[in-house]
Each structure stands twice: as structure tokens, then as C-alpha cells.
Coordinates of C-alpha atoms and ligand atoms in Angstrom, one line a residue:
X1 CA -71.9 73.8 -8.3
X2 CA -73.6 71.3 -6.0
X3 CA -72.2 70.7 -2.5
X4 CA -71.2 67.4 -1.1
X5 CA -70.7 66.3 2.5
X6 CA -69.8 62.9 4.1
X7 CA -69.0 61.4 7.5
X8 CA -67.6 58.2 8.8
X9 CA -66.6 57.7 12.4
X10 CA -68.1 57.4 15.9
X11 CA -70.6 60.2 15.8
X12 CA -74.1 60.5 14.5
X13 CA -73.7 61.2 10.8
X14 CA -77.1 62.8 10.0
X15 CA -76.7 66.1 12.0
X16 CA -73.2 66.5 10.7
X17 CA -74.3 66.1 7.1
X18 CA -77.3 68.4 7.5
X19 CA -75.4 71.1 9.1
X20 CA -72.7 70.7 6.4
X21 CA -75.2 70.9 3.6
X22 CA -76.7 74.1 5.0
X23 CA -73.1 75.6 5.0
X24 CA -72.8 74.5 1.4
X25 CA -76.3 75.6 0.2
X26 CA -74.6 78.6 -1.4
X27 CA -73.3 76.0 -4.1
X28 CA -76.9 75.0 -5.1
X29 CA -80.2 74.7 -3.4
X30 CA -82.8 73.3 -5.7
X31 CA -82.9 69.8 -4.0
X32 CA -81.0 67.8 -1.5
X33 CA -80.6 64.3 0.0
X34 CA -78.6 62.0 2.1
X35 CA -77.7 58.3 2.1
X36 CA -77.2 56.7 5.6
X37 CA -75.8 53.4 6.2
X38 CA -77.3 51.3 9.0
X39 CA -77.6 47.7 8.1
X40 CA -78.8 48.9 4.7
X41 CA -78.6 52.0 2.9
X42 CA -81.5 54.5 3.5
X43 CA -81.7 57.3 1.0
X44 CA -83.9 60.4 1.7
X45 CA -84.1 63.0 -1.0
X46 CA -86.3 66.1 -1.4
X47 CA -86.8 68.9 -3.9
X48 CA -86.2 72.3 -2.4
X49 CA -83.8 73.5 0.4
X50 CA -81.9 71.5 3.0
X51 CA -84.6 72.6 5.4
X52 CA -87.2 70.6 3.4
X53 CA -85.0 67.6 3.5
X54 CA -84.8 68.0 7.3
X55 CA -88.6 68.2 7.6
X56 CA -88.9 65.3 5.3
X57 CA -86.6 63.1 7.4
X58 CA -88.1 63.9 10.7
X59 CA -90.0 60.6 11.0
X60 CA -87.3 58.5 9.2
X61 CA -84.6 56.4 10.6
X62 CA -81.6 58.6 10.6
X63 CA -79.4 56.6 13.1
X64 CA -76.0 55.9 11.4
X65 CA -72.4 56.8 11.8
X66 CA -71.7 56.7 8.1
X67 CA -73.4 58.9 5.5
X68 CA -73.1 61.1 2.5
X69 CA -75.2 64.2 1.5
X70 CA -75.8 66.5 -1.4
X71 CA -77.3 69.9 -2.2
X72 CA -78.0 70.2 -5.9
X73 CA -77.8 72.8 -8.6
X74 CA -79.4 71.0 -11.5
X75 CA -77.5 70.4 -14.7
X76 CA -79.0 67.1 -16.1
X77 CA -82.6 66.7 -15.2
X78 CA -85.0 69.1 -13.7
X79 CA -84.8 69.8 -9.9
X80 CA -87.2 67.2 -8.4
X81 CA -87.0 64.3 -5.8
X82 CA -86.0 61.6 -8.2
X83 CA -83.0 63.6 -9.7
X84 CA -81.8 64.7 -6.3
X85 CA -78.6 62.9 -5.1
X86 CA -77.6 60.5 -3.8
X87 CA -78.2 58.0 -6.6
X88 CA -78.1 54.3 -6.1
X89 CA -76.9 51.4 -8.3
X90 CA -79.1 48.8 -10.0
X91 CA -79.1 46.5 -6.8
X92 CA -79.4 49.7 -4.6
X93 CA -76.4 48.6 -2.7
X94 CA -74.2 51.3 -3.8
X95 CA -74.9 55.0 -3.3
X96 CA -73.0 58.1 -4.7
X97 CA -73.1 61.8 -4.6
X98 CA -71.5 63.9 -7.2
X99 CA -70.5 67.4 -8.0
X100 CA -69.7 68.0 -11.7
X101 CA -70.7 66.6 -15.0
X102 CA -70.1 63.2 -16.6
X103 CA -69.9 64.3 -20.3
X104 CA -70.0 60.8 -21.7
X105 CA -72.8 59.6 -19.6
X106 CA -75.1 59.0 -22.6
X107 CA -72.7 56.4 -24.3
X108 CA -72.2 54.7 -20.9
X109 CA -75.9 54.6 -20.2
X110 CA -76.6 53.1 -23.7
X111 CA -74.0 50.4 -23.0
X112 CA -75.4 49.7 -19.4
X113 CA -79.0 49.7 -20.7
X114 CA -78.0 46.9 -23.1
X115 CA -76.8 44.9 -20.2
X116 CA -80.1 45.2 -18.5
X117 CA -79.7 48.3 -16.3
X118 CA -82.7 50.6 -15.8
X119 CA -82.5 54.1 -14.6
X120 CA -84.8 56.1 -12.5
X121 CA -83.5 59.6 -13.0
X122 CA -82.4 61.9 -15.9
X123 CA -79.0 62.5 -14.3
X124 CA -75.5 61.7 -15.5
X125 CA -74.6 60.8 -11.9
X126 CA -76.9 57.8 -11.7
X127 CA -75.1 56.3 -14.7
X128 CA -71.8 56.5 -12.9
X129 CA -73.3 54.6 -9.9
X130 CA -74.4 51.8 -12.2
X131 CA -71.1 51.7 -14.0
X132 CA -69.3 51.2 -10.7
X133 CA -71.5 48.3 -9.8
X134 CA -71.1 46.8 -13.2
X135 CA -67.3 47.0 -13.0
X136 CA -67.2 45.7 -9.4
X137 CA -69.3 42.6 -10.5
X138 CA -67.3 42.0 -13.7
X139 CA -63.8 42.5 -12.2
X140 CA -64.6 41.0 -8.8
X141 CA -62.8 43.9 -7.1
X142 CA -63.3 46.1 -4.0
X143 CA -65.4 49.2 -4.1
X144 CA -62.2 51.3 -4.1
X145 CA -60.8 49.6 -7.2
X146 CA -64.2 49.5 -9.0
X147 CA -64.6 53.3 -8.5
X148 CA -61.0 53.8 -9.8
X149 CA -61.5 51.6 -12.8
X150 CA -64.9 53.3 -13.6
X151 CA -63.4 56.7 -13.4
X152 CA -60.8 55.7 -16.0
X153 CA -63.8 55.4 -18.4
X154 CA -65.3 58.7 -17.5
X155 CA -64.9 62.0 -19.3
X156 CA -65.9 65.1 -17.4
X157 CA -65.6 66.7 -13.9
X158 CA -66.3 65.2 -10.6
X159 CA -66.0 65.3 -7.0
X160 CA -67.6 62.1 -5.7
X161 CA -68.2 60.1 -2.5
X162 CA -69.3 56.4 -2.8
X163 CA -70.6 54.0 -0.2
X164 CA -71.7 50.4 -0.4
X165 CA -74.1 48.5 1.9
X166 CA -71.6 45.7 2.8
X167 CA -68.8 48.2 3.8
X168 CA -69.8 49.6 7.2
X169 CA -66.8 51.8 7.8
X170 CA -65.6 53.1 4.5
X171 CA -66.3 55.9 2.1
X172 CA -64.5 56.2 -1.3
X173 CA -63.9 59.7 -2.7
X174 CA -62.3 61.0 -5.9
X175 CA -61.9 64.3 -7.6
X176 CA -61.3 65.8 -11.0
X177 CA -62.2 69.4 -11.7
X178 CA -64.5 69.9 -8.7
X179 CA -63.2 70.6 -5.3
X180 CA -63.0 68.1 -2.4
X181 CA -61.6 68.5 1.0
X182 CA -61.2 65.6 3.5
X183 CA -61.1 66.3 7.3
X184 CA -59.0 63.9 9.2
X185 CA -60.2 63.4 12.8
X186 CA -59.5 60.9 15.6
X187 CA -60.6 57.7 14.1
X188 CA -63.1 59.5 11.9
X189 CA -63.2 61.2 8.4
X190 CA -65.2 64.1 7.0
X191 CA -65.5 65.2 3.4
X192 CA -66.9 68.3 1.8
X193 CA -66.8 70.5 -1.2
X194 CA -65.1 73.1 1.0
X195 CA -63.8 73.2 4.5
X196 CA -66.8 74.9 6.2
X197 CA -68.8 71.7 7.2
X198 CA -65.5 70.3 8.6
X199 CA -64.1 73.3 10.6
X200 CA -65.8 72.7 13.9
X201 CA -64.6 69.0 14.1
X202 CA -61.1 69.1 12.9
X203 CA -58.5 71.6 11.6
X204 CA -56.5 68.8 9.8
X205 CA -57.4 68.6 6.2
X206 CA -56.4 67.1 2.8
X207 CA -57.2 68.9 -0.4
X208 CA -57.6 66.2 -3.0
X209 CA -55.8 66.9 -6.3
X210 CA -57.4 66.3 -9.7
X211 CA -57.2 62.6 -10.7
X212 CA -56.8 61.4 -7.1
X213 CA -59.0 58.8 -5.3
X214 CA -58.9 58.1 -1.7
X215 CA -60.3 55.4 0.7
X216 CA -61.5 56.8 4.1
X217 CA -61.7 53.7 6.3
X218 CA -62.1 53.7 10.1
X219 CA -59.1 52.2 11.9
X220 CA -56.8 52.7 9.0
X221 CA -54.7 55.6 7.5
X222 CA -56.2 57.3 4.5
X223 CA -55.2 55.5 1.3
X224 CA -54.6 57.7 -1.6
X225 CA -53.7 57.0 -5.1
X226 CA -54.2 58.3 -8.7
X227 CA -56.7 57.1 -11.1
X228 CA -53.8 55.5 -12.9
X229 CA -53.1 53.5 -9.8
X230 CA -50.0 55.4 -8.6
X231 CA -49.8 55.3 -4.7
X232 CA -49.6 58.8 -3.0
X233 CA -48.9 60.1 0.4
X234 CA -51.7 62.4 1.8
X235 CA -50.5 65.9 2.6
X236 CA -52.3 66.9 5.8
X237 CA -52.5 70.7 6.3
X238 CA -54.0 72.9 9.0
X239 CA -57.1 75.0 8.3
X240 CA -56.8 78.7 9.1
X241 CA -60.7 79.2 8.8
X242 CA -62.6 80.0 11.8
X243 CA -66.2 79.2 12.7
X244 CA -67.2 82.8 13.4
X245 CA -66.3 83.9 9.8
X246 CA -68.8 81.4 8.3
X247 CA -71.8 82.3 10.6
X248 CA -74.3 85.2 10.3
X249 CA -73.3 86.8 13.6
X250 CA -76.6 88.4 14.3
X251 CA -77.2 89.7 10.8
X252 CA -80.5 88.9 9.0
X253 CA -78.5 87.8 5.9
X254 CA -74.9 86.9 5.0
X255 CA -75.0 89.5 2.3
X256 CA -75.7 92.3 4.7
X257 CA -73.1 91.0 7.1
X258 CA -70.5 90.9 4.2
X259 CA -71.4 94.4 3.1
X260 CA -70.9 95.7 6.6
X261 CA -67.6 93.7 6.9
X262 CA -66.0 95.6 4.1
X263 CA -64.1 98.2 6.2
X264 CA -62.3 95.1 7.7
X265 CA -62.0 93.0 4.6
X266 CA -60.6 95.8 2.6
X267 CA -58.1 96.5 5.4
X268 CA -57.3 92.8 5.4
X269 CA -56.7 92.8 1.7
X270 CA -54.1 95.5 2.1
X271 CA -52.7 94.2 5.5
X272 CA -48.8 93.8 5.3
X273 CA -48.7 94.9 1.8
X274 CA -48.0 98.6 2.4
X275 CA -44.9 99.7 4.0
X276 CA -45.7 103.0 5.8
X277 CA -42.1 104.2 5.9
X278 CA -41.1 103.6 2.2
X279 CA -44.7 103.8 0.8
X280 CA -43.7 100.6 -1.0
X281 CA -46.4 98.1 -2.1
X282 CA -45.3 94.5 -1.5
X283 CA -47.3 91.7 -3.0
X284 CA -45.3 88.8 -1.9
X285 CA -46.9 86.3 -4.1
X286 CA -46.0 88.3 -7.3
X287 CA -42.5 89.3 -6.2
X288 CA -40.7 86.8 -8.6
X289 CA -43.0 87.9 -11.5
X290 CA -42.8 91.7 -11.3
X291 CA -40.3 92.1 -14.1
X292 CA -42.2 89.7 -16.3
X293 CA -45.4 91.7 -15.8
X294 CA -43.6 95.0 -16.4
X295 CA -42.1 93.6 -19.6
X296 CA -45.3 91.9 -20.8
X297 CA -46.8 92.8 -24.2
X298 CA -50.1 93.0 -22.5
X299 CA -52.1 91.8 -19.6
X300 CA -55.1 89.7 -20.4
X301 CA -57.7 89.6 -17.6
X302 CA -60.0 86.6 -17.5
X303 CA -62.9 86.3 -15.2
X304 CA -66.7 85.9 -15.0
X305 CA -69.5 87.9 -13.6
X306 CA -68.7 90.2 -10.8
X307 CA -64.9 89.3 -11.0
X308 CA -65.1 90.3 -14.6
X309 CA -66.4 93.7 -13.4
X310 CA -63.4 93.9 -11.1
X311 CA -61.2 93.1 -14.1
X312 CA -62.6 96.1 -16.0
X313 CA -61.7 98.3 -13.1
X314 CA -58.3 96.6 -13.3
X315 CA -58.0 97.6 -16.9
X316 CA -58.5 101.3 -16.1
X317 CA -56.1 100.9 -13.3
X318 CA -53.2 99.2 -15.1
X319 CA -53.5 101.3 -18.2
X320 CA -53.8 104.5 -16.2
X321 CA -51.1 104.0 -13.6
X322 CA -48.8 101.5 -15.2
X323 CA -49.3 102.1 -18.8
X324 CA -49.5 98.3 -19.6
X325 CA -52.1 97.4 -22.4
X326 CA -54.9 95.4 -20.9
X327 CA -57.6 93.2 -22.4
X328 CA -60.5 92.0 -20.2
X329 CA -62.1 88.8 -21.4
X330 CA -65.0 86.8 -20.4
X331 CA -63.4 83.4 -19.5
X332 CA -66.2 81.6 -21.2
X333 CA -65.7 83.4 -24.5
X334 CA -61.9 83.5 -24.4
X335 CA -61.6 79.7 -24.0
X336 CA -63.5 78.8 -27.1
X337 CA -62.3 81.8 -29.3
X338 CA -58.9 80.4 -30.4
X339 CA -57.3 83.6 -28.9
X340 CA -53.9 84.9 -29.9
X341 CA -51.7 84.4 -26.9
X342 CA -47.9 84.4 -26.7
X343 CA -45.2 83.9 -24.2
X344 CA -45.0 87.5 -23.7
X345 CA -48.5 87.8 -22.5
X346 CA -49.5 87.8 -18.8
X347 CA -52.8 86.3 -18.1
X348 CA -54.4 87.3 -14.8
X349 CA -57.4 85.3 -13.6
X350 CA -59.7 86.8 -11.0
X351 CA -62.0 84.7 -9.1
X352 CA -63.6 84.7 -5.6
X353 CA -64.3 81.0 -5.3
X354 CA -61.2 79.9 -7.3
X355 CA -63.3 77.1 -8.8
X356 CA -65.1 78.7 -11.6
X357 CA -65.0 76.2 -14.5
X358 CA -64.7 78.7 -17.4
X359 CA -62.0 80.6 -15.7
X360 CA -60.0 77.5 -15.0
X361 CA -60.4 76.3 -18.5
X362 CA -59.3 79.7 -19.9
X363 CA -56.2 79.6 -17.6
X364 CA -55.2 76.2 -18.7
X365 CA -55.5 77.3 -22.4
X366 CA -53.3 80.3 -21.7
X367 CA -50.8 78.1 -19.9
X368 CA -50.7 75.7 -22.9
X369 CA -49.9 78.6 -25.2
X370 CA -47.0 79.6 -23.0
X371 CA -48.4 82.7 -21.2
X372 CA -47.6 83.4 -17.6
X373 CA -50.7 82.8 -15.6
X374 CA -51.4 84.8 -12.5
X375 CA -54.3 84.7 -10.1
X376 CA -56.3 86.9 -7.8
X377 CA -58.3 84.6 -5.6
X378 CA -60.2 84.8 -2.3
X379 CA -60.4 81.0 -1.4
X380 CA -57.0 79.8 -0.2
X381 CA -55.9 76.5 -1.8
X382 CA -58.7 76.6 -4.5
X383 CA -58.2 75.2 -7.9
X384 CA -57.4 78.5 -9.6
X385 CA -54.9 79.5 -6.8
X386 CA -53.2 76.3 -7.4
X387 CA -53.2 76.5 -11.1
X388 CA -51.7 80.0 -11.1
X389 CA -47.8 80.4 -11.5
X390 CA -48.2 83.2 -8.9
X391 CA -50.7 85.4 -7.5
X392 CA -52.3 87.4 -4.6
X393 CA -55.1 86.3 -2.3
X394 CA -57.8 88.9 -1.6
X395 CA -58.1 87.8 2.1
X396 CA -61.7 89.0 2.2
X397 CA -62.7 86.1 4.4
X398 CA -65.4 83.5 3.4
X399 CA -68.1 85.0 1.3
X400 CA -71.3 83.0 1.8
X401 CA -74.0 85.3 0.2
X402 CA -74.3 84.2 -3.4
X403 CA -74.1 87.8 -4.6
X404 CA -70.5 89.0 -4.3
X405 CA -69.9 92.1 -2.3
X406 CA -66.9 92.0 -0.1
X407 CA -64.9 89.8 -2.4
X408 CA -65.4 92.5 -5.2
X409 CA -64.1 95.3 -3.2
X410 CA -61.1 93.2 -2.1
X411 CA -60.4 92.2 -5.7
X412 CA -60.4 96.0 -6.7
X413 CA -58.2 96.8 -3.8
X414 CA -55.7 94.1 -4.7
X415 CA -55.8 95.3 -8.4
X416 CA -55.2 98.8 -7.2
X417 CA -52.2 97.8 -5.2
X418 CA -50.8 95.8 -8.2
X419 CA -51.3 98.7 -10.4
X420 CA -49.5 101.1 -7.9
X421 CA -46.6 98.8 -7.5
X422 CA -46.2 98.2 -11.3
X423 CA -46.6 101.9 -12.0
X424 CA -43.9 102.9 -9.5
X425 CA -41.5 100.3 -10.6
X426 CA -42.1 101.1 -14.3
X427 CA -41.8 104.8 -13.6
X428 CA -45.1 105.7 -15.2
X429 CA -46.5 107.4 -12.2
X430 CA -45.2 110.6 -10.7
X431 CA -43.7 110.0 -7.2
X432 CA -45.9 112.7 -5.6
X433 CA -49.1 111.3 -7.1
X434 CA -48.0 107.7 -6.1
X435 CA -47.6 108.8 -2.5
X436 CA -50.8 110.7 -2.6
X437 CA -52.7 107.5 -3.7
X438 CA -50.8 105.4 -1.1
X439 CA -51.9 107.8 1.7
X440 CA -55.4 107.8 0.3
X441 CA -55.8 104.1 0.0
X442 CA -55.1 103.8 3.6
X443 CA -58.1 106.0 4.4
X444 CA -60.5 103.8 2.4
X445 CA -61.6 101.4 5.2
X446 CA -62.6 104.4 7.4
X447 CA -64.4 106.0 4.4
X448 CA -66.2 102.7 3.7
X449 CA -67.2 102.7 7.4
X450 CA -68.7 106.1 7.1
X451 CA -70.7 104.9 4.0
X452 CA -72.0 101.9 6.0
X453 CA -73.6 104.6 8.2
X454 CA -75.9 105.6 5.3
X455 CA -77.5 102.3 5.4
X456 CA -80.8 103.7 6.8
X457 CA -81.0 106.4 4.3
X458 CA -80.4 103.9 1.4
X459 CA -83.1 101.7 3.0
X460 CA -85.6 104.5 2.8
X461 CA -84.6 105.3 -0.7
X462 CA -85.0 101.6 -1.7
X463 CA -88.6 101.6 -0.4
X464 CA -89.4 104.1 -3.2
X465 CA -88.1 101.8 -5.9
X466 CA -89.0 98.3 -4.8
X467 CA -91.8 98.0 -7.3
X468 CA -89.8 99.3 -10.3
X469 CA -89.8 97.0 -13.3
X470 CA -86.5 98.2 -14.8
X471 CA -83.5 100.1 -13.7
X472 CA -80.7 101.7 -15.7
X473 CA -77.1 102.3 -14.3
X474 CA -74.9 104.7 -15.9
X475 CA -71.2 105.6 -15.2
X476 CA -68.1 106.8 -17.1
X477 CA -64.4 106.0 -16.8
X478 CA -63.7 104.1 -13.6
X479 CA -67.3 104.3 -12.8
X480 CA -68.5 102.5 -15.9
X481 CA -67.7 98.9 -14.4
X482 CA -69.3 100.1 -11.2
X483 CA -72.5 100.7 -13.2
X484 CA -72.3 97.2 -14.6
X485 CA -71.8 95.7 -11.2
X486 CA -74.6 97.8 -9.7
X487 CA -77.0 96.5 -12.4
X488 CA -75.8 92.9 -11.9
X489 CA -76.3 93.0 -8.2
X490 CA -79.9 94.4 -8.5
X491 CA -81.0 91.8 -11.1
X492 CA -79.5 88.8 -9.5
X493 CA -81.1 89.3 -6.0
X494 CA -84.3 91.3 -6.7
X495 CA -85.1 89.9 -10.2
X496 CA -85.7 93.5 -11.3
X497 CA -84.4 93.9 -14.9
X498 CA -81.4 96.3 -14.8
X499 CA -78.8 97.3 -17.3
X500 CA -75.4 99.0 -16.8
X501 CA -74.1 101.3 -19.6
X502 CA -71.3 103.7 -20.2
X503 CA -73.2 107.0 -19.6
X504 CA -72.3 108.5 -22.9
X505 CA -73.7 105.3 -24.7
X506 CA -77.1 105.9 -23.4
X507 CA -77.9 108.2 -26.5
X508 CA -77.1 105.3 -28.8
X509 CA -80.0 103.2 -27.8
X510 CA -81.1 103.0 -24.0
X511 CA -82.4 106.5 -24.0
X512 CA -85.3 105.1 -25.8
X513 CA -86.3 103.4 -22.6
X514 CA -86.4 106.5 -20.4
X515 CA -89.8 107.7 -19.2
X516 CA -91.2 108.9 -15.9
X517 CA -91.2 105.2 -14.6
X518 CA -87.5 104.6 -15.2
X519 CA -85.2 104.9 -12.2
X520 CA -81.7 105.6 -13.5
X521 CA -78.8 105.3 -11.1
X522 CA -76.0 107.7 -12.3
X523 CA -72.6 107.5 -10.7
X524 CA -71.5 111.1 -11.0
X525 CA -68.6 111.6 -8.7
X526 CA -66.2 114.5 -9.0
X527 CA -63.3 114.3 -11.5
X528 CA -63.4 111.6 -14.1
X529 CA -65.7 113.3 -16.8
X530 CA -67.9 114.9 -14.2
X531 CA -69.2 117.6 -16.5
X532 CA -70.1 115.1 -19.2
X533 CA -72.0 113.0 -16.8
X534 CA -73.8 116.0 -15.5
X535 CA -74.8 116.6 -19.2
X536 CA -76.0 112.9 -19.4
X537 CA -78.2 113.5 -16.3
X538 CA -79.7 116.5 -18.0
X539 CA -80.6 114.4 -21.0
X540 CA -82.2 112.0 -18.6
X541 CA -84.2 114.6 -16.8
X542 CA -85.3 116.1 -20.2
X543 CA -87.1 112.8 -20.7
X544 CA -88.6 112.6 -17.2
X545 CA -86.5 109.8 -15.9
X546 CA -86.0 109.5 -12.2
X547 CA -82.3 110.1 -11.2
X548 CA -80.6 108.5 -8.3
X549 CA -77.1 110.1 -8.3
X550 CA -74.1 108.9 -6.6
X551 CA -72.1 112.0 -6.0
X552 CA -69.0 113.3 -4.1
X553 CA -69.7 115.0 -0.8
X554 CA -70.3 118.6 -1.2
X555 CA -71.6 118.4 -4.7
X556 CA -74.0 121.0 -5.8
X557 CA -74.6 120.8 -9.6
X558 CA -76.0 117.3 -9.6
X559 CA -78.0 117.9 -6.4
X560 CA -79.9 120.5 -8.3
X561 CA -81.0 118.2 -11.1
X562 CA -81.1 114.7 -9.6
X563 CA -84.2 113.4 -7.8
X564 CA -82.2 111.8 -5.1
X565 CA -78.5 111.8 -4.2
X566 CA -76.2 109.5 -2.3
X567 CA -73.0 111.2 -1.2
X568 CA -69.7 109.4 -1.0
X569 CA -66.5 110.8 0.6
X570 CA -64.0 112.6 -1.6
X571 CA -61.1 110.3 -2.8
X572 CA -58.6 110.2 -5.7
X573 CA -60.2 109.1 -9.0
X574 CA -58.5 105.6 -9.2
X575 CA -59.9 104.7 -5.8
X576 CA -63.5 105.9 -6.4
X577 CA -64.9 102.5 -7.6
X578 CA -64.3 100.9 -4.2
X579 CA -66.5 103.6 -2.6
X580 CA -69.0 104.2 -5.3
X581 CA -70.0 100.6 -5.4
X582 CA -71.0 100.4 -1.7
X583 CA -74.3 102.3 -1.9
X584 CA -75.3 100.2 -4.9
X585 CA -74.8 97.0 -2.9
X586 CA -77.0 98.4 -0.2
X587 CA -79.6 99.5 -2.7
X588 CA -79.9 96.1 -4.2
X589 CA -80.0 94.5 -0.8
X590 CA -82.8 96.5 0.5
X591 CA -84.8 96.4 -2.5
X592 CA -84.6 92.6 -2.6
X593 CA -85.4 92.3 0.9
X594 CA -88.5 94.4 0.5
X595 CA -89.5 92.2 -2.4
X596 CA -89.2 89.1 -0.2
X597 CA -86.5 87.7 -2.3
X598 CA -84.0 85.2 -0.9
X599 CA -81.1 87.5 -1.0
X600 CA -78.5 85.0 0.1
X601 CA -79.7 82.3 -2.3
X602 CA -81.2 83.9 -5.4
X603 CA -83.1 81.6 -7.7
X604 CA -81.2 79.6 -10.3
X605 CA -77.8 80.8 -8.9
X606 CA -75.0 79.2 -7.1
X607 CA -71.8 80.7 -5.6
X608 CA -69.4 78.5 -7.2
X609 CA -70.0 77.8 -10.9
X610 CA -68.1 74.7 -11.5
X611 CA -69.8 73.8 -14.7
X612 CA -69.5 75.6 -18.0
Ligands
F6R701 C1 -72.3 87.8 -8.8 C2 -71.4 86.8 -8.7 C3 -70.9 86.0 -9.9 C4 -69.4 85.7 -9.8 C5 -69.1 84.7 -11.0 C6 -67.6 84.3 -10.9 O1 -72.7 88.4 -7.7 O2 -71.0 86.5 -7.6 O3 -71.2 86.8 -11.1 O4 -68.7 86.8 -9.8 O5 -69.9 83.5 -10.9 O6 -67.3 83.6 -9.8 P1 -65.9 83.7 -9.1 O7 -65.5 85.1 -8.8 O8 -65.9 82.8 -7.9 O9 -65.0 83.1 -10.2

């Protein structure tokens, strides 16, 4: 969490930093701040959004061609002006921004306090700033060296940028566990948590590796070394991102834009992976590992949140089509559970951001125990992508709205392709059924497009439920994870309490909640236990619950008993989740907008959860 930006060069730093922070607000938005060097270090910080910082800075001196900025998601210390970054050293001549957690800050703080340091904030970050100054004074070294030596004492995760008053053309950056990209321009450098603040200025970037530290100095080449003092050569690569992809493009919210983009993002996640002549699925990134997966004792899927829901759909797909046993684990539980993992296991991490701390840690654990670790990731070059032995990108394009939509459907699409590929190679799927699924999957983008056309209808429906206090989501089989995801989407952006359940489990508890005020979204598409779900709807109606049913086009039985229906196009059962999820995204979106919630930046959340 937290977003960091920095600039040193010949341009005005403040507007670059503010714009960059606004692009990174998805990473945290409870407070923000900048430090600008112009003779002395001016620090401006404000609780709230970057817009609040901008308003606060209006009458301040913001002239500078060197600065660093931060948008915060609080870990240590409540969100207020004082705890906002940047933090400064005891003498106020060093300023620092930080994304991550310094785990041993308490003991360092105690030591520094004994030596006369006093602290203003409750943060772990301020301690690191003081430590750097202390080391610099004691060892009489440059800022670069002082940062390096200080980081050798630090336990935890960080992406940091440090400046000092006497150094008018230099920023020191370092990374371990949190992302950091450096943009290399003509006699100028940019830095950020991801490439979005950099893209309009330069396409040449260096992704810092864990344990690396760099000096960005005007008039000199970037100097790169490890914390252990081993010199390295920076690897400059070209960005593929374009500006359009990270802007709203006329939509009111990124979330709506991303929902509407799904016909394209799903097509993109399949592009070049289906051979229309041979009906073969080719996932280039996994080619070398196909046999390993086929022979695996089991696939363990690790993920968090929405990606975990995609993983659950993966379980149905792999078991159904490829007959490979699957376990789906919350990365946060898996990593601390002393799990039994062997070399015959294949561990598959799923992550949109590729930076989720729990997923990364779970992958490392699996690797240490000898498992093959694969990744399904959206962000190219992200930590999870780099840690994987092999994997597939989802190619959904940048997802800015905090609530995941198009990344989820792209994950499910890639999982479906993977299951089809494995099933055919393993011979667990009849060729005729395989070909039917291949030709159907190609129709998915058009079918999603037709569902986007239901937006107005779902908006009308949403108006009826915007004041509900609770929601229940029910589904069976492939639609059970869709129910979980529908409930998560609603609660995270509208703050309405919602729960997802396997429909048949309702009678073991949640049925007690049902009364005439309870809206219940039931995914009751044809095939896949349809009759059983119809019975579940009868049970709800017998208790006066209000049923919003997602049904297959042409359905008659559910239409007769449900209060409202949303029709989705007919499609083979394993492909249903991609479609049945779309109306639930729209329902959550409209309800949240009608409740005046900030759908793109829901309270307390951040897009990239880089703390555990
Ligand atoms: C919910 C949502 C989160 C993420 C979770 C994992 O809409 O987006 O639940 O799915 O934080 O993030 P990634 O996929 O980046 O690992």
C-alpha cells in the first residue's frame, strides 16, 4: 500500500508529483504529502486525498525541480497530518517517503531516543529518517552510503526515496518487498510505485530489484548497487503501457470504465492463445511446465480477495476438465499454517497487482519447500510475476478502480484456457466437448458486450435496493464463487453488509436471516444444479425474501417465482462464471453510486495490499 513519486531534473517537480500521486491514489488515500527542495526542504502534508494536499499547497512555495511525494494507507499511526509522509530527520535536513513496514522500528527508536532523538509522529518511517541521519553523522559518509548502511540494520519491507538539503540534484531510492520503478529521461529521473506517473515523460524504466539501492543524480548515470555493496548495472527496459489505458476516458468512474472494457479485456486475455485451425490452446509462458502440471499430485491455488474467488472457479475448472486435484488457499492462512507441500505439488498464485504481500510470502514458502510455483498476474514485471517459475499474464490492462472487475474476468478466462489445455493434453475431456468449449469461449466477448447493454435495466433495479441493510448472494457449483464475489463487490464499495453462500448451505444457518426486507441474489443459470437452485429459491420465497435471480435467457421456471430477473446469454457450464459475474458488478456499482460512495476509492481499502 501507499504510493510514492519523485522527480529530479529540469522541470517543475510539484505538478509532476501531484499528478503522479493522483494516479497512485488507488494504493492509499488517507493522507498525502510532498517534500520540495528549493534552498531548503519544504514539507507540505495533509490528511485526506491528494486534492486536499493540492488545496493546502495553493499559497505555499512549490517552486522546485527536485521533490518526493507520498499517498498513504495507514499502518503505524492514525491517518492525520503529522503521520503523513514525507518524514524528516532530527535536524530536518533529510526527508524520506516510504511504502512498506519497518518491523524493527521500535528497537531502533529506543536506541535513537537514548541518543537524544525526538519523534513527532507515530510512524515506523520517521524512525528510519532519523537513523539515516545518525549513521551519516557517525560514519561521515554520503547520503547514498548512509541510506545503504541504515537499510542493513532494517528488518521489514520498503520502497523509499530520500533527499537531503545540501544535495540539490540527487535522490536516493531503495527497495525490498515493495515496488519501485525509475524513469530515466534526458538529464532527469522519475520514480514511482508503478509506471503510471512516469509514462507521459519517458518510456525508459528500470524496475529496482529487492535489496537494491540507487543514486539518481542529475548529470550522471544512475548508480546501482545492492545493500551489501555489490555494484550492479541498471537494466533499462521500454514500457508498453499507454496513457489512454490509465485515464477515465469520459466515464464517471474507473470502475464503470473497467466493467465496460470487459469485452475487450477478455478478448485480450485470449489473444494469440487459441489456434482457430487446430483448436489448440497455447499458453506460451507455461509451455515448459505442462508436463509438470499434468503429473502434479495436486495444484494448490493461493490468492487473496477477488483473486481467491477466481481461484475457487479454477478449482471447479481444473477438477472438472483436467481431473487434477486442487486446493484453494487464502495466502495469508497458508503462509502461517505449516502446510504440507512437496516437490510434486504445483502452486499457482493468482494476483491482479502482483504485489500482494501475503501471496508473495506464500509463494516464497512453497518455493522453499520445493514446489513448482506458477503465477497468473495482470501487472507485467510485478514481484509475483518475477518470483514465479513460469506463468501467464492476464493482459486485462491497468485496473485502477480499487474493486477488481476486469482483472477478475481475465483471471477466470486464463484459468479456463489453462484447464482446457491440460484437459486435452491429459485426455480427460472428450474431444467433441473440448471443441464445443473452444468455440463457445470465443463467443464470450460478444456475449459480455450484450450484457453491458443491460446497464440501464440494472441501474433501475439498483435504485430499488440502494437502502437495503443486508444482502445475501447464493449460487451452486461454478456459481458459488460468483456469489462470494458478488457479495464482496457490494460490501466493499457500498458498505452494505453482504454474504455469499453455497445455495444449499442456506438452510444450515443463513435462512434465519430471511424476511421481507432481505434482498437475495440467486444465480440460477441453466444446467449446474438448476432444479436444486430453483428449490432454494422456493425456500426463500416461502419466508418472504426478495429474490433477484440471474437466469439463462429464456428461463421460465425462475421467472415465475423470483421478484426480479436478470438474463444472461446461454453458454456452456464451465464458462458461466465469466458471464454471471457481470450483472453483479453492475448492481454493486450502481448501488454504491446511488449511496454517494466513492466507488473507485472505497474507505479503508487500497488496490495493492503490500502489507500483511
Ligand atoms: C476486491 C479486490 C481485492 C483483491 C485482493 C488481492 O475487489 O480487489 O480483494 O483481489 O486484495 O489483490 P491482488 O489480486 O492484487 O493480489
